[in-house]
């Protein structure tokens, strides 16, 4: 059960999100990360970019941990580009980069 006025983390009801468009960039980021984690079965590390697409949907870059290593700075992460339609449903995704956690940006 949830506490009064609260909602359990990570248990959004499909009936509350279906039929309602994405509210804002934060909502788009959350929906994209959740959908991607379900498909690729990797832990999401965060969202590095959110932007509107040409069709009023959303393009979200989600960073995931693909291979955990010790030390953690040698773990392999990847950035996926996730496309959502205006309702927040997943249209497509693709991996756009893969990198070591400790690597600097070029």
Coordinates of N, CA and C in Angstrom, one line a residue:
X1 N 0.8 -1.2 0.0 CA 0.0 0.0 0.0 C 0.9 1.2 0.0
X2 N 0.3 2.3 -0.5 CA 1.1 3.6 -0.5 C 0.6 4.4 0.7
X3 N 1.5 5.3 1.0 CA 1.2 6.2 2.1 C 0.2 7.3 1.6
X4 N -0.6 7.9 2.5 CA -1.6 8.9 2.0 C -0.9 10.0 1.3
X5 N -1.5 10.4 0.1 CA -0.9 11.4 -0.7 C 0.3 11.0 -1.5
X6 N 0.7 9.8 -1.4 CA 1.9 9.3 -2.1 C 1.6 8.2 -3.1
X7 N 2.7 7.9 -3.8 CA 2.5 6.8 -4.8 C 3.8 6.0 -4.7
X8 N 3.6 4.7 -4.8 CA 4.8 3.8 -4.8 C 5.7 4.2 -6.0
X9 N 7.0 4.2 -5.7 CA 8.0 4.6 -6.7 C 8.1 3.4 -7.7
X10 N 8.0 3.8 -9.0 CA 8.2 2.8 -10.1 C 7.0 1.9 -10.4
X11 N 5.8 2.3 -9.8 CA 4.7 1.4 -10.0 C 3.5 2.2 -10.7
X12 N 3.8 3.0 -11.6 CA 2.8 3.8 -12.3 C 1.8 2.9 -12.9
X13 N 0.6 3.2 -12.7 CA -0.5 2.5 -13.3 C -0.6 2.8 -14.8
X14 N -0.7 1.7 -15.6 CA -0.9 1.9 -17.1 C -2.1 2.7 -17.4
X15 N -3.2 2.6 -16.6 CA -4.4 3.3 -16.9 C -4.2 4.8 -16.6
X16 N -3.3 5.2 -15.8 CA -3.1 6.6 -15.5 C -2.2 7.3 -16.6
X17 N -1.4 6.5 -17.3 CA -0.5 7.1 -18.3 C -1.1 6.9 -19.7
X18 N -1.9 5.9 -19.9 CA -2.5 5.7 -21.2 C -3.5 6.8 -21.5
X19 N -3.6 7.3 -22.7 CA -4.6 8.2 -23.1 C -4.3 9.6 -22.6
X20 N -3.2 9.8 -22.0 CA -2.8 11.2 -21.6 C -1.4 11.5 -22.2
X21 N -1.2 12.6 -22.8 CA 0.0 13.0 -23.4 C 1.1 13.2 -22.4
X22 N 2.3 13.3 -22.9 CA 3.4 13.7 -22.0 C 3.3 15.1 -21.5
X23 N 3.4 15.3 -20.2 CA 3.2 16.6 -19.6 C 4.3 17.6 -19.9
X24 N 5.6 17.1 -19.7 CA 6.7 18.0 -19.9 C 8.0 17.1 -20.1
X25 N 9.1 17.8 -20.2 CA 10.4 17.1 -20.5 C 10.7 16.0 -19.4
X26 N 10.4 16.4 -18.1 CA 10.7 15.4 -17.0 C 9.9 14.2 -17.2
X27 N 8.6 14.3 -17.6 CA 7.7 13.2 -17.8 C 8.2 12.3 -19.0
X28 N 8.7 13.0 -20.1 CA 9.2 12.3 -21.2 C 10.4 11.5 -20.8
X29 N 11.3 12.1 -20.1 CA 12.6 11.4 -19.6 C 12.2 10.2 -18.8
X30 N 11.3 10.3 -17.9 CA 10.9 9.2 -17.0 C 10.3 8.0 -17.9
X31 N 9.4 8.4 -18.8 CA 8.8 7.3 -19.6 C 9.8 6.6 -20.5
X32 N 10.7 7.4 -21.1 CA 11.7 6.8 -22.0 C 12.6 5.9 -21.2
X33 N 13.1 6.3 -20.0 CA 14.0 5.5 -19.2 C 13.3 4.2 -18.8
X34 N 12.1 4.3 -18.4 CA 11.3 3.1 -17.9 C 11.1 2.1 -19.1
X35 N 10.7 2.7 -20.3 CA 10.5 1.8 -21.4 C 11.8 1.1 -21.9
X36 N 12.9 1.9 -21.9 CA 14.2 1.3 -22.3 C 14.7 0.2 -21.4
X37 N 14.6 0.5 -20.1 CA 15.1 -0.5 -19.1 C 14.3 -1.8 -19.2
X38 N 13.0 -1.7 -19.5 CA 12.2 -2.9 -19.6 C 12.6 -3.7 -20.8
X39 N 13.0 -3.0 -21.9 CA 13.4 -3.7 -23.1 C 14.9 -4.3 -23.1
X40 N 15.8 -3.5 -22.7 CA 17.2 -3.9 -22.8 C 17.7 -4.6 -21.5
X41 N 16.9 -4.5 -20.4 CA 17.2 -5.2 -19.2 C 18.6 -4.8 -18.6
X42 N 18.9 -3.5 -18.7 CA 20.1 -2.9 -18.1 C 19.6 -1.8 -17.2
X43 N 20.4 -1.5 -16.1 CA 20.0 -0.5 -15.2 C 20.3 0.9 -15.8
X44 N 19.3 1.8 -15.7 CA 19.5 3.1 -16.2 C 20.3 3.9 -15.2
X45 N 21.2 4.7 -15.8 CA 22.1 5.6 -15.0 C 21.6 7.0 -15.0
X46 N 20.8 7.4 -16.0 CA 20.3 8.7 -16.0 C 19.9 9.1 -17.4
X47 N 19.5 10.3 -17.6 CA 19.1 10.9 -18.9 C 20.0 12.1 -19.2
X48 N 20.6 12.0 -20.3 CA 21.6 13.1 -20.7 C 21.0 14.1 -21.6
X49 N 19.9 13.9 -22.2 CA 19.3 14.9 -23.1 C 17.8 14.6 -23.4
X50 N 17.0 15.7 -23.5 CA 15.6 15.5 -23.8 C 15.3 16.7 -24.8
X51 N 14.6 16.4 -25.9 CA 14.2 17.4 -26.8 C 12.9 17.0 -27.5
X52 N 12.2 18.0 -28.1 CA 11.0 17.7 -28.8 C 11.4 17.2 -30.2
X53 N 10.6 16.3 -30.7 CA 10.9 15.8 -32.1 C 10.0 16.6 -33.0
X54 N 10.2 16.5 -34.3 CA 9.4 17.3 -35.3 C 7.9 17.0 -35.3
X55 N 7.5 15.8 -34.8 CA 6.1 15.5 -34.8 C 5.5 15.7 -33.4
X56 N 6.1 16.5 -32.6 CA 5.6 16.8 -31.2 C 5.8 15.7 -30.3
X57 N 6.5 14.7 -30.7 CA 6.9 13.7 -29.7 C 8.2 14.1 -29.0
X58 N 8.9 13.1 -28.5 CA 10.1 13.4 -27.7 C 11.3 12.5 -28.2
X59 N 12.5 13.1 -28.1 CA 13.7 12.3 -28.3 C 14.5 12.4 -27.0
X60 N 14.8 11.3 -26.4 CA 15.5 11.2 -25.1 C 16.7 10.4 -25.2
X61 N 17.8 10.9 -24.7 CA 19.1 10.1 -24.6 C 19.2 9.6 -23.2
X62 N 19.2 8.2 -23.1 CA 19.2 7.5 -21.8 C 20.5 6.8 -21.7
X63 N 21.2 7.0 -20.5 CA 22.5 6.3 -20.3 C 22.2 5.1 -19.4
X64 N 22.7 3.9 -19.8 CA 22.5 2.7 -19.1 C 23.9 2.0 -18.8
X65 N 23.9 1.2 -17.7 CA 25.1 0.4 -17.4 C 24.9 -0.9 -18.1
X66 N 25.8 -1.1 -19.1 CA 25.7 -2.4 -19.8 C 26.6 -3.5 -19.2
X67 N 27.8 -3.2 -18.7 CA 28.7 -4.2 -18.1 C 29.3 -3.6 -16.9
X68 N 28.9 -4.1 -15.7 CA 29.5 -3.6 -14.5 C 30.9 -4.3 -14.2
X69 N 31.9 -3.5 -13.9 CA 33.2 -4.0 -13.6 C 33.7 -3.5 -12.4
X70 N 34.8 -4.1 -11.9 CA 35.5 -3.6 -10.7 C 36.9 -3.3 -11.1
X71 N 37.4 -2.1 -10.9 CA 36.7 -0.9 -10.3 C 35.6 -0.4 -11.2
X72 N 34.8 0.4 -10.6 CA 33.6 0.9 -11.2 C 34.0 1.8 -12.4
X73 N 35.1 2.5 -12.3 CA 35.5 3.4 -13.4 C 35.8 2.7 -14.7
X74 N 35.9 1.3 -14.7 CA 36.1 0.6 -15.9 C 34.8 -0.1 -16.5
X75 N 33.7 0.2 -15.8 CA 32.4 -0.3 -16.3 C 32.0 0.3 -17.6
X76 N 31.3 -0.5 -18.4 CA 30.9 0.0 -19.7 C 29.4 0.5 -19.7
X77 N 29.3 1.7 -20.2 CA 28.0 2.4 -20.2 C 27.6 2.6 -21.7
X78 N 26.4 2.9 -22.0 CA 25.9 3.2 -23.3 C 24.9 4.3 -23.3
X79 N 24.8 5.0 -24.3 CA 23.8 6.0 -24.5 C 22.8 5.5 -25.6
X80 N 21.6 5.5 -25.3 CA 20.5 5.1 -26.2 C 19.7 6.3 -26.5
X81 N 19.3 6.4 -27.8 CA 18.4 7.5 -28.2 C 17.0 6.8 -28.3
X82 N 16.1 7.4 -27.6 CA 14.7 6.8 -27.5 C 13.7 7.8 -28.0
X83 N 12.9 7.4 -29.0 CA 11.9 8.2 -29.5 C 10.5 7.9 -29.0
X84 N 9.8 8.9 -28.5 CA 8.4 8.7 -28.0 C 7.5 9.5 -28.8
X85 N 6.2 9.0 -29.0 CA 5.2 9.7 -29.7 C 4.6 10.8 -28.7
X86 N 3.7 11.7 -29.2 CA 3.2 12.7 -28.3 C 2.5 12.1 -27.1
X87 N 2.0 10.9 -27.2 CA 1.3 10.3 -26.0 C 2.3 9.6 -25.0
X88 N 3.5 9.5 -25.4 CA 4.5 9.0 -24.5 C 4.8 7.5 -24.8
X89 N 4.3 7.0 -25.9 CA 4.5 5.6 -26.2 C 5.8 5.4 -27.0
X90 N 6.6 4.4 -26.8 CA 7.8 4.1 -27.4 C 7.6 3.9 -28.9
X91 N 8.4 4.6 -29.7 CA 8.3 4.4 -31.2 C 9.6 3.6 -31.6
X92 N 10.7 4.0 -31.1 CA 12.0 3.3 -31.5 C 13.1 3.7 -30.5
X93 N 14.1 2.9 -30.5 CA 15.3 3.2 -29.8 C 16.5 2.6 -30.5
X94 N 17.7 3.2 -30.2 CA 18.9 2.7 -30.8 C 20.1 3.2 -29.9
X95 N 21.1 2.3 -29.9 CA 22.3 2.7 -29.1 C 23.2 3.6 -30.0
X96 N 23.5 4.8 -29.5 CA 24.3 5.7 -30.2 C 25.7 5.9 -29.8
X97 N 26.1 5.3 -28.6 CA 27.5 5.3 -28.2 C 27.6 4.3 -27.0
X98 N 28.9 3.9 -26.9 CA 29.3 3.0 -25.8 C 30.6 3.6 -25.3
X99 N 30.8 3.6 -23.9 CA 32.0 4.2 -23.4 C 32.3 3.6 -22.0
X100 N 33.6 3.8 -21.5 CA 33.9 3.5 -20.2 C 33.5 4.6 -19.3
X101 N 33.1 4.2 -18.0 CA 32.6 5.2 -17.1 C 33.7 6.3 -16.8
X102 N 34.9 5.9 -16.7 CA 36.0 6.8 -16.4 C 36.6 7.6 -17.6
X103 N 36.1 7.3 -18.8 CA 36.6 8.0 -20.0 C 36.1 9.4 -20.0
X104 N 37.0 10.3 -20.4 CA 36.6 11.7 -20.6 C 35.9 11.9 -21.9
X105 N 35.0 12.9 -22.0 CA 34.4 13.3 -23.3 C 35.5 13.8 -24.2
X106 N 35.3 13.5 -25.5 CA 36.3 13.9 -26.5 C 36.0 15.4 -26.9

